[in-house]
Coordinates of C-alpha atoms (C1' of nucleotides) in Angstrom, one line a residue:
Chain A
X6 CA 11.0 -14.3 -40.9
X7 CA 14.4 -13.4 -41.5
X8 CA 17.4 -14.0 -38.9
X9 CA 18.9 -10.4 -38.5
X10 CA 14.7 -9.8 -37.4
X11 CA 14.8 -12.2 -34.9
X12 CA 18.1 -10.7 -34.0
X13 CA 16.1 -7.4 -32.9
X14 CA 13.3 -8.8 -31.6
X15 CA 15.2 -11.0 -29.6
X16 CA 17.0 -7.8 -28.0
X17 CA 14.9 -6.2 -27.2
X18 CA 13.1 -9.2 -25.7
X19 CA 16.6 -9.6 -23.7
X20 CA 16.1 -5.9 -22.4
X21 CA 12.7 -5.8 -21.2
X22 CA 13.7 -8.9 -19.3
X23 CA 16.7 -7.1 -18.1
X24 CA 14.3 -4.3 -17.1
X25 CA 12.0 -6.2 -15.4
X26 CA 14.8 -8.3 -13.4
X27 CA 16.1 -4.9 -12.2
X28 CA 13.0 -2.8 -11.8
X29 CA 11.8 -6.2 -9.6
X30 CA 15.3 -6.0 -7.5
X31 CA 14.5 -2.8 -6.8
X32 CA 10.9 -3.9 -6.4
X33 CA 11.9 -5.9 -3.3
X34 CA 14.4 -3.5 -1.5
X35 CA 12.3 0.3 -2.0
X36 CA 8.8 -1.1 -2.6
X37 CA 6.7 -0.7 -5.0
X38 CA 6.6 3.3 -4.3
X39 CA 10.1 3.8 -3.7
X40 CA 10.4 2.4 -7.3
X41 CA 11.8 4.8 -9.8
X42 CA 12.4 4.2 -13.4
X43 CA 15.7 6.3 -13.2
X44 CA 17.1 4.3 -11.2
X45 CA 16.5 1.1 -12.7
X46 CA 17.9 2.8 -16.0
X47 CA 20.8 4.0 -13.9
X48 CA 21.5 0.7 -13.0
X49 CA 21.3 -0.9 -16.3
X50 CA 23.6 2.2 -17.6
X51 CA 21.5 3.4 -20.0
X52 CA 19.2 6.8 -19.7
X53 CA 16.3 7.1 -18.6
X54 CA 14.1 8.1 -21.9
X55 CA 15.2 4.8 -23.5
X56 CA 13.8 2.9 -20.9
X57 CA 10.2 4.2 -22.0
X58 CA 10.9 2.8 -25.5
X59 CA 10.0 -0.6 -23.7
X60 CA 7.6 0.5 -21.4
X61 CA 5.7 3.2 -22.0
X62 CA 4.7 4.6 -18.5
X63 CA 5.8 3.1 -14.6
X64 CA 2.5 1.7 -14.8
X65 CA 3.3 -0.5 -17.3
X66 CA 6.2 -1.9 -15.3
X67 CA 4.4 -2.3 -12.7
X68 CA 1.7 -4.2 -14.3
X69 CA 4.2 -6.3 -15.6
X70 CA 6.1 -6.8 -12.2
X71 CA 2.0 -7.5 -10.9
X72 CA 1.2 -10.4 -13.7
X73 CA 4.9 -11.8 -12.9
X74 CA 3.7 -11.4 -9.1
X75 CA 0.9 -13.7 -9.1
X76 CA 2.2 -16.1 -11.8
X77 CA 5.4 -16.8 -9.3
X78 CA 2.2 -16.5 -6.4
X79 CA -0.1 -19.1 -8.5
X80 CA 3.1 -21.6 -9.7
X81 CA 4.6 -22.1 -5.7
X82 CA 0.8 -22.4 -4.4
X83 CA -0.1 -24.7 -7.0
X84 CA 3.2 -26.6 -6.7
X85 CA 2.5 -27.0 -2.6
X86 CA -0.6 -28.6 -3.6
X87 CA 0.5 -30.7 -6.3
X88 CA 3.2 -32.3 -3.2
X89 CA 0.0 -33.7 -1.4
X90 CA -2.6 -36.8 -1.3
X91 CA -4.6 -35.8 -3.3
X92 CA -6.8 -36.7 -1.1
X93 CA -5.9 -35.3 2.0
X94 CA -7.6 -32.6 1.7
X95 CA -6.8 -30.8 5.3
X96 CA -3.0 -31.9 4.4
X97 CA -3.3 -29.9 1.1
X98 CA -5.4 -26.6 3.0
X99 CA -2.2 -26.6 5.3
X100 CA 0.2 -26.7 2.8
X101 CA -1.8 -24.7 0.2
X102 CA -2.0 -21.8 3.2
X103 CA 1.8 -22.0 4.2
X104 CA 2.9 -21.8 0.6
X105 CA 1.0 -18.4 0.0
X106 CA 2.4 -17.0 3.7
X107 CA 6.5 -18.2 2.7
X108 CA 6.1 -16.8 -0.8
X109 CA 4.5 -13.6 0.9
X110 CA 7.3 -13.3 3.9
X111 CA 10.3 -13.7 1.5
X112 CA 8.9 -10.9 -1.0
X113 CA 6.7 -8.4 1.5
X114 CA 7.5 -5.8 -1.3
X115 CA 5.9 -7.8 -4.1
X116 CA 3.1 -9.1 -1.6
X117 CA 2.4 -5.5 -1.1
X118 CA 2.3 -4.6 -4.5
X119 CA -0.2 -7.6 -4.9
X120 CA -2.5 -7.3 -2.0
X121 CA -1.4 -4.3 -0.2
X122 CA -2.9 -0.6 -1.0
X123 CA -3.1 0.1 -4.3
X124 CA -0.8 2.7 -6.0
X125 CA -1.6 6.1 -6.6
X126 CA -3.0 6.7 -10.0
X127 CA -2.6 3.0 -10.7
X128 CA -6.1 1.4 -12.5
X129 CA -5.1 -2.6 -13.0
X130 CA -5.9 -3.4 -16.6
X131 CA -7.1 -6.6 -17.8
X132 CA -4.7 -8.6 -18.0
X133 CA -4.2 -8.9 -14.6
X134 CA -7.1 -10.5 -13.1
X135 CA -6.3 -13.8 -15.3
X136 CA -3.2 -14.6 -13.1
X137 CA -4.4 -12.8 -10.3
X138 CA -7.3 -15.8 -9.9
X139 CA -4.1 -18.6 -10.3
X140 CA -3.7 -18.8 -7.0
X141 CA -7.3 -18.7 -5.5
X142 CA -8.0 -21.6 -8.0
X143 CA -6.2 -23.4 -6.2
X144 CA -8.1 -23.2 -3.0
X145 CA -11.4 -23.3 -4.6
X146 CA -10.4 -26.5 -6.7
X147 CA -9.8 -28.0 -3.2
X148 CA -13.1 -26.8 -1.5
X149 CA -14.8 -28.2 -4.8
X150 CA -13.1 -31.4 -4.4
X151 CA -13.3 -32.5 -1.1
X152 CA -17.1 -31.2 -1.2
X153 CA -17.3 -34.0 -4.1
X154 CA -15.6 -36.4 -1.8
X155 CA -18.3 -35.9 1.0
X156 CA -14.4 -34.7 3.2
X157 CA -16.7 -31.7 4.3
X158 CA -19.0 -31.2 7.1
X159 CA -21.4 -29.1 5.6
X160 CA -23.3 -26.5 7.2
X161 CA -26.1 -24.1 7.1
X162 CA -26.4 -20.5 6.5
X163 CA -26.2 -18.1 9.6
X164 CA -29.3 -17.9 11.5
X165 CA -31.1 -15.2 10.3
X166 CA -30.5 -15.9 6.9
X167 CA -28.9 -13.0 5.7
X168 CA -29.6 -14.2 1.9
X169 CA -28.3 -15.7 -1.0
X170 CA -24.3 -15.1 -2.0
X171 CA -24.2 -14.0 -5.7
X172 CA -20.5 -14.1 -6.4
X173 CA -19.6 -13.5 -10.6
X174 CA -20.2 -16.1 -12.6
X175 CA -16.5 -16.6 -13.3
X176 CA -16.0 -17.6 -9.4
X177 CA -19.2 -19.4 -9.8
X178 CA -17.8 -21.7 -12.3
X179 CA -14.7 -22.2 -10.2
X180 CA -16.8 -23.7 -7.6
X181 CA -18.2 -26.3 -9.8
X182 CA -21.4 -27.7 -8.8
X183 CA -20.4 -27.0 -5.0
X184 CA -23.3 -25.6 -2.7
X185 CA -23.5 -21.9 -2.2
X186 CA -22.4 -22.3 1.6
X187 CA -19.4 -23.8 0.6
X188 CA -18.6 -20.4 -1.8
X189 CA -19.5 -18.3 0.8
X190 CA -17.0 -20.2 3.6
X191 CA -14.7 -20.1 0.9
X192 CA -14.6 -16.8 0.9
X193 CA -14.1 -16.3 4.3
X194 CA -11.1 -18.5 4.8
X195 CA -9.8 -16.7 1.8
X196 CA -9.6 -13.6 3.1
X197 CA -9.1 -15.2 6.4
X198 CA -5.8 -15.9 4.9
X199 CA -4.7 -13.1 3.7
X200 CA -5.9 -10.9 6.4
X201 CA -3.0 -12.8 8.5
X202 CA -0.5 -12.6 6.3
X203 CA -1.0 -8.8 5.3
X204 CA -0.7 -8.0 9.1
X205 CA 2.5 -10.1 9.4
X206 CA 4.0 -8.5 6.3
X207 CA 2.9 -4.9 6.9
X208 CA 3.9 -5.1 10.6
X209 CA 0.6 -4.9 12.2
X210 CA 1.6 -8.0 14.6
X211 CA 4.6 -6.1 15.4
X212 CA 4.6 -5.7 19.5
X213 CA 1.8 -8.2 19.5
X214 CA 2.9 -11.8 18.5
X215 CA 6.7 -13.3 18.0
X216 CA 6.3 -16.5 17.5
X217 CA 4.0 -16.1 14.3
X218 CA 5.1 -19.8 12.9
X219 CA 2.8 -21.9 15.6
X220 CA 0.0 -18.7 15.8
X221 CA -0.3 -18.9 11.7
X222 CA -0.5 -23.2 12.1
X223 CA -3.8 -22.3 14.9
X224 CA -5.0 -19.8 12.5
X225 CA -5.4 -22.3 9.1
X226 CA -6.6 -24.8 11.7
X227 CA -9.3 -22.3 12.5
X228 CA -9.8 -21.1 9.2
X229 CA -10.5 -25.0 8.3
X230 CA -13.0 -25.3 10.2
X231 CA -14.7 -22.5 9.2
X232 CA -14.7 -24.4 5.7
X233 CA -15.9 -27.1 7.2
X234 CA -12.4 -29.8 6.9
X235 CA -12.5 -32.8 9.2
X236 CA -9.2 -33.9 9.2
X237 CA -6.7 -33.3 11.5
X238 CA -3.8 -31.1 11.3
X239 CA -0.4 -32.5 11.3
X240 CA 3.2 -30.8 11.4
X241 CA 4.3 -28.8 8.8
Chain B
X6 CA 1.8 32.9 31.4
X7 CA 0.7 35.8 29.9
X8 CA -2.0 36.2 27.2
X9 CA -0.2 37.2 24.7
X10 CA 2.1 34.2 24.7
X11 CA -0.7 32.1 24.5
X12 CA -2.3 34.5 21.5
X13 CA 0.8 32.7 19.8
X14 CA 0.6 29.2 21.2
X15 CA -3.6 29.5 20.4
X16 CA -2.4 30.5 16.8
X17 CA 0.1 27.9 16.5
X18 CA -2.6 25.6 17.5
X19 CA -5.1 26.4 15.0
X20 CA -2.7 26.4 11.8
X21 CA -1.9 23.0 13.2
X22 CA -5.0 21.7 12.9
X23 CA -5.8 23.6 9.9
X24 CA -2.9 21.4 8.3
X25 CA -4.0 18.1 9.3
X26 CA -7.7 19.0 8.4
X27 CA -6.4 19.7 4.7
X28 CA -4.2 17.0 4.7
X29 CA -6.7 14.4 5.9
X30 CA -9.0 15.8 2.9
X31 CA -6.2 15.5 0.0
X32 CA -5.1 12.2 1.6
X33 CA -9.2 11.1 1.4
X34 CA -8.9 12.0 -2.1
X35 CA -5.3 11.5 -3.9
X36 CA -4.3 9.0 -1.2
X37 CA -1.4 8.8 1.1
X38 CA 1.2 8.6 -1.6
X39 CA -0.1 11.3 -3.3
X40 CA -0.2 13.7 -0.5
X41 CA 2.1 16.6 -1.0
X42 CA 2.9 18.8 1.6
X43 CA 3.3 21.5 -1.2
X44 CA 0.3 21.3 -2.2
X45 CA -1.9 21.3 1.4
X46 CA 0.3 24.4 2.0
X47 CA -0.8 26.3 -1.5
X48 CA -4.4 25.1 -0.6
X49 CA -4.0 27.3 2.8
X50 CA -2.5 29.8 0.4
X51 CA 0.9 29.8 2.4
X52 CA 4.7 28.5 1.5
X53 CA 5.5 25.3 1.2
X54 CA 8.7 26.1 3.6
X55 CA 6.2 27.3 6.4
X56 CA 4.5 24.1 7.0
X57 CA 7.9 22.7 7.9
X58 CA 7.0 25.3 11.3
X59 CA 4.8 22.8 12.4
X60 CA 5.6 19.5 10.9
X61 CA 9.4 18.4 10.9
X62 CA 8.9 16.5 7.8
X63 CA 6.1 14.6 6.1
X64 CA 6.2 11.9 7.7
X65 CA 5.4 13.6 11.6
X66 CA 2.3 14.6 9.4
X67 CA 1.2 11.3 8.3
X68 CA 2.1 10.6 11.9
X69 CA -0.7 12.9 13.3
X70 CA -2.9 11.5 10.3
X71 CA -2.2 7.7 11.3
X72 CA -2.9 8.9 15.3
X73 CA -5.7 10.9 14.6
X74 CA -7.6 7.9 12.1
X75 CA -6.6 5.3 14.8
X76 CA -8.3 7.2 17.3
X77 CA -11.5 8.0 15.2
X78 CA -11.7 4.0 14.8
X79 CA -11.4 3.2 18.0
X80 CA -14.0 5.5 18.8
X81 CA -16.5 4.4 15.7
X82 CA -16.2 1.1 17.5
X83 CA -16.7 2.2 21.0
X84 CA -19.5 3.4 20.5
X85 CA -20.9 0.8 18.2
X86 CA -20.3 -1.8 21.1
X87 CA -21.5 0.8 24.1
X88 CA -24.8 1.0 22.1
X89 CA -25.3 -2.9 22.9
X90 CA -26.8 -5.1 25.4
X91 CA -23.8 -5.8 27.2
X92 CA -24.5 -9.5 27.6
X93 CA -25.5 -9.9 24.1
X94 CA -22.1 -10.7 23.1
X95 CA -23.0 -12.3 19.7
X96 CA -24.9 -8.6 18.6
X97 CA -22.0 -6.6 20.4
X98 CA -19.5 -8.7 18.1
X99 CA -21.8 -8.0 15.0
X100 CA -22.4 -4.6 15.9
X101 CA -18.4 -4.2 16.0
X102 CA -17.4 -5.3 13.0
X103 CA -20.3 -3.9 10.6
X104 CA -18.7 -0.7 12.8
X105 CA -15.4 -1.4 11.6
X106 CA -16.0 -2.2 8.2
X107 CA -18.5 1.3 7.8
X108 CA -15.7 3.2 9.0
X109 CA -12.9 1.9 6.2
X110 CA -15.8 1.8 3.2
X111 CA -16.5 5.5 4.1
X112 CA -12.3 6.7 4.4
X113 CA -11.0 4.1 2.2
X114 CA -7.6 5.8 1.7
X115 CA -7.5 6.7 5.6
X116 CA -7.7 2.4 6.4
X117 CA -5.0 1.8 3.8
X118 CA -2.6 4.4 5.6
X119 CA -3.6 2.6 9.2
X120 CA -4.0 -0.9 7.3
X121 CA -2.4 -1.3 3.9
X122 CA 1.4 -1.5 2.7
X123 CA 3.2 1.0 4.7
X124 CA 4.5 4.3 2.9
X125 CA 7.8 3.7 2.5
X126 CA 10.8 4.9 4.5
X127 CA 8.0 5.7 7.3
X128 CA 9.1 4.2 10.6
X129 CA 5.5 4.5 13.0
X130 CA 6.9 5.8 16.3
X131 CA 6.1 4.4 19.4
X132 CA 3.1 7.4 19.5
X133 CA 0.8 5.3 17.2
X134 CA 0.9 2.3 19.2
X135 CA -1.6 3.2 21.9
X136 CA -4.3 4.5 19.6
X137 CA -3.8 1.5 17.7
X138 CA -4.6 -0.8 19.8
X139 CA -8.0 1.1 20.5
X140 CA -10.2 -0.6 18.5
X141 CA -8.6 -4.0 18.8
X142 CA -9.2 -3.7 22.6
X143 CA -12.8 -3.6 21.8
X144 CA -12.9 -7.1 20.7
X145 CA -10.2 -8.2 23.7
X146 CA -12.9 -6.6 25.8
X147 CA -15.6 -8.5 24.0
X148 CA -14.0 -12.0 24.1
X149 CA -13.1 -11.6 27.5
X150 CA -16.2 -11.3 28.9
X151 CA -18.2 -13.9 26.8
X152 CA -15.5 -16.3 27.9
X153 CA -16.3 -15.1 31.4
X154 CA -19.9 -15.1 31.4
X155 CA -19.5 -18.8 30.1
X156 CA -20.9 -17.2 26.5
X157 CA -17.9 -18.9 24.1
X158 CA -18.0 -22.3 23.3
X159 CA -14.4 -23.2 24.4
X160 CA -12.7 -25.5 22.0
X161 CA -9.2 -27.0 22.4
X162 CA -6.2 -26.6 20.1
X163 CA -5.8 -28.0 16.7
X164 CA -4.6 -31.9 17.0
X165 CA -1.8 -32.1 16.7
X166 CA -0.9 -29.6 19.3
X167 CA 1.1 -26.1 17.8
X168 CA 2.6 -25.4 20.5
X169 CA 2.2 -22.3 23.3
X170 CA 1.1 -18.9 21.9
X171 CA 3.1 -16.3 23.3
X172 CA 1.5 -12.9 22.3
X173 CA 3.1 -10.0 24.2
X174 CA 2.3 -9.0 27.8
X175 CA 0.0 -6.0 26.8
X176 CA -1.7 -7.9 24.7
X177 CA -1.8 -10.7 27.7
X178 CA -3.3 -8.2 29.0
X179 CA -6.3 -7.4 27.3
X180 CA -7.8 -10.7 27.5
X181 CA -7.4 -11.0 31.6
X182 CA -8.0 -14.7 32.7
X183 CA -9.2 -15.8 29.3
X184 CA -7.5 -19.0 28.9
X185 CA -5.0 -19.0 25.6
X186 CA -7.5 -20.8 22.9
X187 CA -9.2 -17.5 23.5
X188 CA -6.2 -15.2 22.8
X189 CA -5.4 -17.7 20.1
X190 CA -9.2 -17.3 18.2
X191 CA -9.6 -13.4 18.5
X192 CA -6.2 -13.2 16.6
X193 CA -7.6 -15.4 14.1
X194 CA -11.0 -13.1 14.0
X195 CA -9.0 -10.0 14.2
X196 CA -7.0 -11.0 11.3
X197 CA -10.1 -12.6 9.3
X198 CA -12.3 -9.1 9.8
X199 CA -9.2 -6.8 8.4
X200 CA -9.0 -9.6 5.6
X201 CA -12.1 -8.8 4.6
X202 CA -12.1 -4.9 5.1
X203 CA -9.1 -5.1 3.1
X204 CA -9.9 -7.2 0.6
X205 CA -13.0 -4.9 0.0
X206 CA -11.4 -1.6 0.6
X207 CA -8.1 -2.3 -2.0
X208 CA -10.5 -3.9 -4.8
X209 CA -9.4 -7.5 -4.7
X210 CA -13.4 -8.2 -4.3
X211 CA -13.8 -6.2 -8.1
X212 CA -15.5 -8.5 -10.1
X213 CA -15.4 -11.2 -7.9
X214 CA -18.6 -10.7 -5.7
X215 CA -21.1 -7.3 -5.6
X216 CA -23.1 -7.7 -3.2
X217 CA -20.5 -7.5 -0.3
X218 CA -23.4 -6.5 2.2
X219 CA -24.8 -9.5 2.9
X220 CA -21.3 -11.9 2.2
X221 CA -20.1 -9.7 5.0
X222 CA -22.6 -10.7 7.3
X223 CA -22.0 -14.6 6.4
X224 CA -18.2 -13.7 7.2
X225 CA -18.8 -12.3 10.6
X226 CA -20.7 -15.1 11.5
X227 CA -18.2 -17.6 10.1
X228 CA -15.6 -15.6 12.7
X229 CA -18.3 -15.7 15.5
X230 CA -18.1 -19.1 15.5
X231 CA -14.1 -19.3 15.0
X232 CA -14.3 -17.5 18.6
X233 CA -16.8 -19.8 19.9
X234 CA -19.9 -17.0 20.1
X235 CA -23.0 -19.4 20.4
X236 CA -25.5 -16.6 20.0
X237 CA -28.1 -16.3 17.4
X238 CA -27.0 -13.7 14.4
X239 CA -29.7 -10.8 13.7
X240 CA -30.2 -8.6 11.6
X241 CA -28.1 -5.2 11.3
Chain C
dA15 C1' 25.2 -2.2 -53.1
dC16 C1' 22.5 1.3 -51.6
dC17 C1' 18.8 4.1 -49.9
dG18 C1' 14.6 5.1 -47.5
dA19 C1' 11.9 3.5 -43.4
dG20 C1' 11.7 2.2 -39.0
dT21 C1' 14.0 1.7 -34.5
dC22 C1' 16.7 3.1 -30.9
dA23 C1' 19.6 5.6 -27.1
dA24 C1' 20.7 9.9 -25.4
dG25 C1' 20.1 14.7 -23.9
dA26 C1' 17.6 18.7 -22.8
dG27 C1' 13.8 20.2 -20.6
dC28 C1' 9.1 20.7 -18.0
dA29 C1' 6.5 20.3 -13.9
dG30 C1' 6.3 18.4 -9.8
dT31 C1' 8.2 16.6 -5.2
dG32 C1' 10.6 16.8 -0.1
dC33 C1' 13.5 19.4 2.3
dT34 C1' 17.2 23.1 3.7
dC35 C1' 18.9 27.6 4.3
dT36 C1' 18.7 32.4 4.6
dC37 C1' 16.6 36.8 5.3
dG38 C1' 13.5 40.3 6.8
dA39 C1' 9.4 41.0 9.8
dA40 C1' 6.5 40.2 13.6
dT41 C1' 6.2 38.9 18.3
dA42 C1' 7.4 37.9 23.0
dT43 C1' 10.7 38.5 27.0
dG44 C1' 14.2 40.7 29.9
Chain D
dC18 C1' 13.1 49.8 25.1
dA19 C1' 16.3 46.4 23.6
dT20 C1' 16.9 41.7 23.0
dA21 C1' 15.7 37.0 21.8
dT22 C1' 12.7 34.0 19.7
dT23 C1' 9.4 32.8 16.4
dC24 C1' 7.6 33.0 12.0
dG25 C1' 6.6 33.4 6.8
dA26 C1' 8.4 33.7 2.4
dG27 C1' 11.7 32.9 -1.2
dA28 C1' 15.5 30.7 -3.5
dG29 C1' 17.7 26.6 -4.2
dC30 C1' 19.2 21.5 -4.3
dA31 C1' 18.4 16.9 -5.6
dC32 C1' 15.2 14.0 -7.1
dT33 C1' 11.0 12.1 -9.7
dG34 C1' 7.9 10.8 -14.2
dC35 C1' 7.5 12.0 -18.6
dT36 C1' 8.0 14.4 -23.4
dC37 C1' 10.3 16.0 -27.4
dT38 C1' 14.0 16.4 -30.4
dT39 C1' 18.3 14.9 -32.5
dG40 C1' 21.5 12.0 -34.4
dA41 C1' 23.0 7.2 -35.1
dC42 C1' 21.9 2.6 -36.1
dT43 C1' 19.6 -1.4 -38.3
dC44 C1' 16.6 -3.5 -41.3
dG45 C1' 14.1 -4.7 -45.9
dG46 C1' 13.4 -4.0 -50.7
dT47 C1' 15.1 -2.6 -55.1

DNA sequence: ACCGAGTCAAGAGCAGTGCTCTCGAATATG
DNA sequence: CATATTCGAGAGCACTGCTCTTGACTCGGT
């Protein structure tokens, strides 16, 4: 291909950058509602209509702004675990656990957008779901492993048995060759997780808890028990 | 007073609810965002400028909304733990959150506006606060008197030691004597149960796991033993 | 070098929103 | 009965997402 191409599609590649880097300022001081494509054309001092030469609908900024969301999500979670013995597991839990919280309490906005109420009108298309699992990887890679490594104390169904789990095969294959029990405490601790951090970031704990720091540190301790982890929990 | 004066109040009290009965129903169908104050007013075939009468401004009717669903939760769940054996504290904690859980799966869009990213601008005045805590006092209740009756399976802080929790007075309050590892767990449950809901309620569980019946039973009893419930779990 | 094809930004415009203000009419109060 | 208050309706403002048209620009082949 020739240079002067390149030269366009290299523009407009520079735009829809720019449009994203504004549209996600925005993002992150109106919310993902407040978010209006005027105003991020506004900003970038062009009108409005143009801005749909790039995307075609809000939606499609915002399913950029999503995929960007939990790529940023996946990298820092992934990262936190990376820091760790790898065979520490309980060390890597904690640090998995307070990676996803920071990331979430610096950006509430683009937590919202990513585990908060959906949008209005706003059906996620596929090719979301592929960076949406990044960061859950990540935590089932480490249930998968220390199971491997015997680092789990392994327990039984609930008593009655309230019957066999039958997640997709997709998050079956995640779990490697784990037992169904650890899937299924997987799960809990997952949303465990998240059910904390959504009521710190949408202000449930408001009037409840101030010192969240030391209650969220008890909560992944409690949440890794659930999964079964033996070690012991140290400082941040 | 006289009659007629309250002819006017009586009428003023019936459009009011007539306002938040269509406005619950377009919010359990378009959403909170999507609820438009023009359009609940053409549905009651009146002016858009004559709602403003009787709410101020949108948000002191997503006020009444948020009070109204708080209160019709706590309820749900009052009633789900009255019809218990009171010293069956493992089925009373069951029968609360299969409670819980019913009532957001049957008003989805009504446990995002009390649960999910909050609309923006919207600043919950101090109104909401005491129906809010409705339902949670259910489970305060609950943990309370297990821990009394020597039902929870006390367990001590994660090693090494976090540190105090300090949770408000009120909610001090709820738990009576319990000693703090109480507190400390039914914050972690609390949280875990909304994660699920959540989770379930906003489609992060789409394609992920379908049959979320029996994976939420597994859950609850993963959190019954984060508070320490020794009971047996039976069926629903 | 030029000319048609494709791309682009801009403006006007549509339908919708929350909200305010004003103006008659109905109602309650002295 | 007269006065004061309440009420519904309409017009209007500023804003939104989105569409369509218009004119300018750039690119690729002859």
């Amino acid at each position: 291909m020739k240079a002067s191409q390149t030269a366009r599609e290299r523009a407009r590649a520079e735009l829809t950058g720019e449009i994203t880097r504004t549209a996600r300022r925005h993002l992150s001081t109106e919310g993902a509602a407040g978010l209006s494509l005027r105003a991020v054309a506004r900003d970038l001092g062009m009108a409005s209509s143009a801005v749909y030469r790039y995307f075609p609908s809000k939606d499609d900024l915002l399913t950029a702004l999503i995929i960007d969301g939990y790529n940023a999500l996946g990298r820092a979670v992934e990262e936190a675990d990376a820091d760790c013995d790898p065979a520490d597991f309980t060390g890597r839990w904690r640090a998995s656990c307070h990676a996803v919280r920071d990331w979430a309490l610096a950006r509430p906005h683009e937590y919202a957008l990513l585990f908060g109420s959906p949008v209005p009108d706003y059906r996620a298309p596929q090719d979301t779901v592929g960076p949406a699992t990044r960061h859950s990887a990540v935590l089932a890679r480490l249930a998968t492993e220390a199971c491997r490594a015997g680092a789990l104390r392994l327990m039984g169904r609930p008593d009655p048995d309230p019957g066999p789990l039958d997640p997709s095969p997709a998050v079956r294959e995640l779990f490697g060759d784990s037992p169904e029990e650890v899937v299924a405490r997987a799960l809990s601790v997952w949303t465990g997780l998240h059910g904390w951090i959504g009521f710190e970031v949408f202000g449930q704990f408001d009037g409840v808890l101030e010192d969240r720091e030391g209650a969220f540190a008890r909560h992944v301790a409690h949440l890794g028990d659930i999964l079964g982890l033996t070690g012991r929990y140290g400082e941040r």
